[in-house]
Coordinates of C-alpha atoms in Angstrom, one line a residue:
M1 CA 85.1 79.0 150.9
P2 CA 83.1 79.1 147.6
A3 CA 80.4 81.7 147.3
T4 CA 76.8 80.6 147.7
P5 CA 73.5 82.3 146.8
A6 CA 72.8 85.4 148.8
A7 CA 69.9 83.8 150.6
P8 CA 67.1 81.3 150.1
D9 CA 64.6 82.4 147.4
G10 CA 66.8 85.5 146.6
K11 CA 65.8 87.3 149.7
R12 CA 68.1 89.7 151.5
P13 CA 70.6 87.8 153.7
T14 CA 69.9 87.9 157.4
L15 CA 71.9 87.5 160.6
A16 CA 70.7 83.9 160.7
D17 CA 72.0 83.3 157.2
V18 CA 75.4 84.6 158.3
A19 CA 75.4 82.5 161.4
A20 CA 74.6 79.3 159.3
R21 CA 77.4 80.2 156.9
A22 CA 79.9 80.8 159.7
G23 CA 78.8 77.9 161.9
V24 CA 78.1 80.1 164.9
S25 CA 75.1 81.4 166.8
T26 CA 73.0 84.3 165.7
A27 CA 73.8 86.1 169.0
L28 CA 77.5 85.9 168.2
V29 CA 77.0 87.3 164.7
S30 CA 75.1 90.2 166.3
I31 CA 78.0 90.8 168.6
V32 CA 80.4 91.0 165.7
M33 CA 78.2 93.2 163.6
R34 CA 77.8 95.6 166.5
D35 CA 81.5 95.6 167.0
A36 CA 80.9 94.7 170.7
K37 CA 83.1 92.7 173.0
G38 CA 82.6 88.9 173.2
A39 CA 84.1 87.4 170.1
S40 CA 87.7 86.4 169.4
A41 CA 89.7 87.9 166.5
A42 CA 89.5 84.6 164.6
T43 CA 85.7 84.2 165.1
R44 CA 85.2 87.8 164.2
E45 CA 87.1 87.4 160.9
R46 CA 85.2 84.2 160.1
V47 CA 81.8 85.9 160.7
L48 CA 82.8 88.9 158.6
Q49 CA 84.0 86.7 155.8
A50 CA 80.8 84.8 155.9
A51 CA 78.9 88.1 155.6
R52 CA 80.9 89.1 152.6
D53 CA 80.4 85.7 151.0
I54 CA 76.6 85.9 151.0
G55 CA 76.4 89.7 150.5
Y56 CA 75.0 90.5 154.0
R57 CA 74.8 94.2 154.9
P58 CA 73.7 95.4 158.3
D59 CA 70.5 97.4 158.3
A60 CA 71.9 100.8 159.5
R61 CA 68.5 102.4 159.4
A62 CA 67.0 99.8 161.7
R63 CA 69.9 100.1 164.1
L64 CA 69.5 103.8 164.3
L65 CA 65.8 103.5 164.9
R66 CA 66.4 101.1 167.8
S67 CA 68.7 103.8 169.3
R68 CA 65.8 106.3 169.1
R69 CA 67.8 108.4 166.7
S70 CA 67.6 108.3 162.9
R71 CA 70.6 110.6 162.3
L72 CA 68.9 111.4 159.0
L73 CA 68.9 114.9 157.5
G74 CA 66.0 115.4 155.1
V75 CA 66.7 117.4 152.0
Q76 CA 64.0 118.9 149.9
L77 CA 65.2 119.8 146.4
G78 CA 63.8 120.8 143.0
L79 CA 64.4 117.9 140.6
Q80 CA 64.7 120.2 137.6
H81 CA 67.4 122.5 139.1
P82 CA 71.0 121.7 138.3
F83 CA 72.0 124.1 141.1
H84 CA 70.1 121.9 143.6
A85 CA 71.9 118.8 142.4
D86 CA 75.2 120.5 143.0
L87 CA 74.1 121.5 146.5
V88 CA 73.1 117.9 147.3
E89 CA 76.5 116.7 146.3
G90 CA 78.0 119.1 148.8
I91 CA 75.5 118.2 151.5
Y92 CA 76.5 114.5 151.3
A93 CA 80.2 115.5 151.5
A94 CA 79.5 117.5 154.7
A95 CA 77.0 115.1 156.4
E96 CA 78.6 111.7 156.1
P97 CA 81.9 112.5 157.9
A98 CA 79.8 113.9 160.7
G99 CA 77.9 110.6 161.1
Y100 CA 74.6 111.7 159.4
Q101 CA 72.9 110.2 156.4
I102 CA 70.8 112.1 153.8
A103 CA 67.2 111.4 152.8
L104 CA 66.1 113.2 149.6
S105 CA 62.6 114.2 148.6
A106 CA 62.1 116.0 145.3
V107 CA 59.7 118.7 144.2
T108 CA 58.5 118.0 140.6
A109 CA 55.8 119.4 138.3
G110 CA 53.3 117.0 139.9
R111 CA 54.7 116.8 143.4
G112 CA 54.6 119.9 145.6
E113 CA 56.7 121.1 148.5
H114 CA 54.1 120.0 151.1
R115 CA 54.2 116.4 149.9
A116 CA 58.0 116.4 149.6
V117 CA 58.4 117.6 153.2
E118 CA 55.7 115.2 154.6
T119 CA 57.6 112.3 153.1
L120 CA 60.8 113.4 155.0
L121 CA 58.9 113.7 158.2
D122 CA 57.4 110.2 157.7
D123 CA 61.0 108.9 157.3
R124 CA 61.8 110.3 160.8
C125 CA 64.3 112.8 159.6
E126 CA 65.8 114.7 162.6
A127 CA 66.2 118.0 160.7
L128 CA 65.2 119.5 157.3
I129 CA 67.4 121.3 154.8
L130 CA 65.1 123.0 152.3
L131 CA 66.7 124.1 149.0
G132 CA 65.1 127.2 147.6
P133 CA 61.8 126.7 149.4
Q134 CA 58.8 128.6 148.1
A135 CA 56.5 127.7 151.0
P136 CA 54.8 130.6 152.8
A137 CA 56.5 131.9 155.9
K138 CA 53.7 130.5 158.0
R139 CA 54.4 127.0 156.8
L140 CA 58.1 127.4 157.5
A141 CA 57.4 128.6 161.0
E142 CA 55.1 125.6 161.5
L143 CA 57.9 123.2 160.5
A144 CA 60.5 125.1 162.6
R145 CA 58.4 124.4 165.7
Q146 CA 58.5 120.7 165.0
L147 CA 62.2 120.2 164.3
P148 CA 65.4 122.1 163.2
V149 CA 64.9 123.6 159.7
V150 CA 67.5 125.2 157.5
S151 CA 66.4 127.2 154.5
V152 CA 69.0 127.5 151.7
A153 CA 69.1 130.1 149.0
R154 CA 66.1 132.1 150.1
R155 CA 66.1 135.4 152.0
L156 CA 63.2 135.9 154.4
R157 CA 61.7 139.3 155.0
S158 CA 61.4 138.7 158.7
P159 CA 63.2 136.2 160.9
I160 CA 61.3 133.1 161.9
P161 CA 62.0 131.7 165.4
G162 CA 64.0 128.5 165.1
L163 CA 64.6 128.7 161.3
E164 CA 68.2 128.8 160.1
V165 CA 69.0 130.6 156.8
V166 CA 72.0 130.0 154.6
R167 CA 72.0 132.1 151.4
T168 CA 74.1 134.0 148.9
A169 CA 74.0 137.8 148.7
D170 CA 71.9 137.7 145.5
D171 CA 71.7 141.4 145.0
E172 CA 75.4 141.8 145.2
G173 CA 75.8 139.0 142.6
A174 CA 73.5 140.9 140.1
R175 CA 75.5 144.1 140.8
Q176 CA 78.8 142.3 140.0
A177 CA 77.3 141.1 136.7
V178 CA 76.1 144.5 135.6
D179 CA 79.5 146.1 136.7
H180 CA 81.3 143.5 134.5
L181 CA 79.1 144.2 131.5
V182 CA 79.4 148.0 131.9
A183 CA 83.2 147.7 132.2
L184 CA 83.2 145.9 128.8
G185 CA 81.3 148.9 127.3
H186 CA 77.7 147.7 127.4
R187 CA 74.9 150.2 128.2
D188 CA 71.7 148.5 127.0
I189 CA 71.6 145.6 129.5
A190 CA 68.4 143.6 130.0
H191 CA 67.5 141.4 132.9
I192 CA 65.4 138.2 132.5
D193 CA 63.5 138.0 135.8
G194 CA 63.0 135.0 138.0
G195 CA 59.4 135.8 138.9
R196 CA 58.6 134.7 142.4
A197 CA 61.5 132.2 142.7
P198 CA 63.7 132.5 145.8
G199 CA 66.4 135.1 145.2
A200 CA 64.6 136.7 142.2
A201 CA 63.6 139.9 144.1
D202 CA 67.1 140.4 145.4
R203 CA 68.7 139.9 141.9
R204 CA 66.1 142.2 140.4
R205 CA 66.9 144.9 143.0
G206 CA 70.7 144.4 142.5
Y207 CA 70.3 144.8 138.8
R208 CA 68.3 148.1 139.2
T209 CA 70.7 149.4 141.8
A210 CA 73.7 148.8 139.6
M211 CA 72.1 150.2 136.4
N212 CA 71.2 153.4 138.3
R213 CA 74.6 153.7 139.8
H214 CA 76.1 153.7 136.3
S215 CA 73.6 156.3 135.3
L216 CA 71.8 153.8 133.0
G217 CA 68.4 154.0 134.6
G218 CA 66.9 154.8 131.2
H219 CA 68.2 151.5 129.8
I220 CA 66.6 149.4 132.6
R221 CA 64.7 146.6 130.9
I222 CA 63.2 143.7 132.9
L223 CA 61.6 140.8 131.1
P224 CA 59.4 138.1 132.6
G225 CA 61.3 134.9 132.8
G226 CA 61.8 132.1 135.4
L227 CA 64.0 129.2 136.4
T228 CA 63.9 127.0 133.4
E229 CA 65.3 126.8 129.9
E230 CA 61.8 127.1 128.4
E231 CA 61.2 130.4 130.3
G232 CA 64.6 131.7 129.2
A233 CA 63.9 130.7 125.6
E234 CA 60.5 132.6 125.7
A235 CA 62.2 135.7 127.0
A236 CA 64.9 135.4 124.3
R237 CA 62.2 135.3 121.6
T238 CA 60.8 138.5 122.9
L239 CA 64.3 140.1 122.9
A240 CA 65.0 138.9 119.4
A241 CA 61.9 140.7 118.2
T242 CA 62.7 144.1 119.9
H243 CA 64.4 147.0 118.3
P244 CA 66.9 148.0 119.3
R245 CA 67.9 144.7 120.8
P246 CA 70.0 144.9 124.0
T247 CA 73.7 144.2 123.7
A248 CA 73.8 142.2 126.9
V249 CA 71.5 140.0 129.0
L250 CA 71.6 139.0 132.6
A251 CA 69.5 135.9 133.1
F252 CA 68.0 134.8 136.4
N253 CA 70.0 131.6 136.6
D254 CA 72.2 129.4 134.4
Q255 CA 69.3 127.2 133.4
C256 CA 67.4 130.3 132.1
A257 CA 70.6 131.5 130.4
T258 CA 70.9 128.2 128.4
G259 CA 67.4 128.7 127.1
V260 CA 68.5 132.2 125.9
L261 CA 71.6 130.7 124.3
D262 CA 69.6 128.1 122.5
I263 CA 67.2 130.6 120.9
F264 CA 70.1 133.0 119.9
L265 CA 71.9 130.0 118.3
R266 CA 68.8 129.0 116.3
N267 CA 68.1 132.5 115.0
G268 CA 71.7 133.4 114.1
T269 CA 72.4 135.8 117.0
A270 CA 76.1 135.4 117.8
V271 CA 77.1 135.2 121.4
P272 CA 79.1 137.1 122.6
D273 CA 79.6 139.1 119.3
D274 CA 76.0 140.3 119.0
V275 CA 74.8 139.8 122.5
S276 CA 76.6 139.0 125.8
V277 CA 74.9 136.6 128.1
V278 CA 75.5 136.2 131.9
G279 CA 73.9 133.5 134.1
F280 CA 73.7 133.1 137.8
D281 CA 74.7 130.1 140.1
D282 CA 77.8 128.6 138.4
S283 CA 76.0 125.2 138.3
H284 CA 77.7 122.3 136.5
L285 CA 75.7 123.4 133.4
A286 CA 77.6 126.6 133.1
R287 CA 80.9 124.8 133.1
L288 CA 80.2 122.6 130.2
A289 CA 82.7 123.3 127.4
H290 CA 80.1 123.9 124.7
I291 CA 78.2 126.4 127.0
D292 CA 81.2 128.1 128.7
L293 CA 78.8 130.6 130.4
T294 CA 79.9 133.7 132.2
T295 CA 78.0 133.6 135.4
V296 CA 77.8 134.7 139.0
G297 CA 79.1 131.9 141.1
Q298 CA 77.5 130.8 144.4
D299 CA 79.9 129.1 146.7
I300 CA 78.1 125.8 146.6
S301 CA 80.5 123.9 148.9
R302 CA 80.3 126.5 151.6
L303 CA 76.5 126.9 151.4
A304 CA 76.2 123.1 151.7
H305 CA 78.6 122.8 154.6
L306 CA 77.0 125.7 156.5
A307 CA 73.6 124.2 156.0
V308 CA 74.6 120.9 157.3
G309 CA 76.6 122.5 160.2
R310 CA 73.6 124.6 161.3
A311 CA 71.3 121.5 161.2
I312 CA 73.7 119.4 163.2
A313 CA 74.4 122.2 165.7
R314 CA 70.7 122.5 166.4
L315 CA 70.4 118.8 166.9
E316 CA 73.3 118.5 169.3
S317 CA 73.0 121.7 171.3
D318 CA 69.8 123.1 172.7
E319 CA 71.5 126.4 173.2
T320 CA 72.3 127.1 169.6
P321 CA 70.5 130.2 168.5
A322 CA 68.9 130.4 165.0
G323 CA 70.6 132.7 162.6
E324 CA 71.6 133.6 159.0
D325 CA 74.7 133.1 157.0
V326 CA 75.1 135.3 153.9
I327 CA 77.8 134.3 151.5
A328 CA 79.4 136.6 149.0
P329 CA 79.1 135.6 145.3
R330 CA 81.9 135.7 142.8
L331 CA 81.7 136.6 139.1
I332 CA 83.2 134.0 136.8
V333 CA 84.1 135.2 133.4
R334 CA 83.9 132.7 130.6
G335 CA 83.1 132.8 126.9
T336 CA 79.7 134.4 126.7
S337 CA 80.6 138.0 127.5
A338 CA 82.7 140.4 125.5
P339 CA 82.7 144.1 124.5
P340 CA 79.8 145.1 122.2
R341 CA 80.4 145.7 118.6

């Protein structure tokens, strides 16, 4: 049967369009699309072929709404964070086989967390997965009273009833980075801070702890930084103007580290010959061949699967207690760290 236009006036094809194409009733098309009993194998195939011919796709969202369940997991992410993009990929991989769909809502320079979450609530998401939320604990508690909420990559000072937490042991990751640099022979190791970003306080503490453990407390140097390339670049300019310059730098995250690498490249500072640079996250950015960044890897797949698992468990069992999963990090040595000259 030759293909015909999708639907009159270019509109999305409907059940009625499929019925007209197949020469059957709309009710029979509905039976086939719901995979219910009442249609012969031949009729079922004819209807499905008609649907393919005109490009009809069942409205899965509408069907779920009629069942009084959306089976939607709302994910808040920072649009500018490569690490969040990697997490979203893992969240899709975990949610879809379990029969759940994902709704994304981004935090941008002009769109705050409150708006991002409200959009997900308006979409009737059954649970929220918040990537690196910076909202006050009071706001998180308010959300947790409304629906299951999972916070990813942020440690909370005090447990919040009903709020799930999935995170990496950030302090341990910073200690691993310092241990690696000290083993290479570095003593003057600077840390570019993440400010008030989730995980920053733990990474800062881990850096201090490791430096003191190696009797390098006198070499502790913490510079203001942040999550972005621009903030890393600004810190690198400060480092380039200091004397003596540190022989190694632990950046808050991979994105910040790429800003450091850019400034060092521009001013002729060789990495790792003059300065070693270590990032944090092992985002896809760190794995690019021309960056080849030594970094502290977070187990992105495990974080994503645990976050989805906790959200679904809360939805499908009233007896599931809230809790926290803390995942061990892993140092990944690449081309930006080497013994000092």
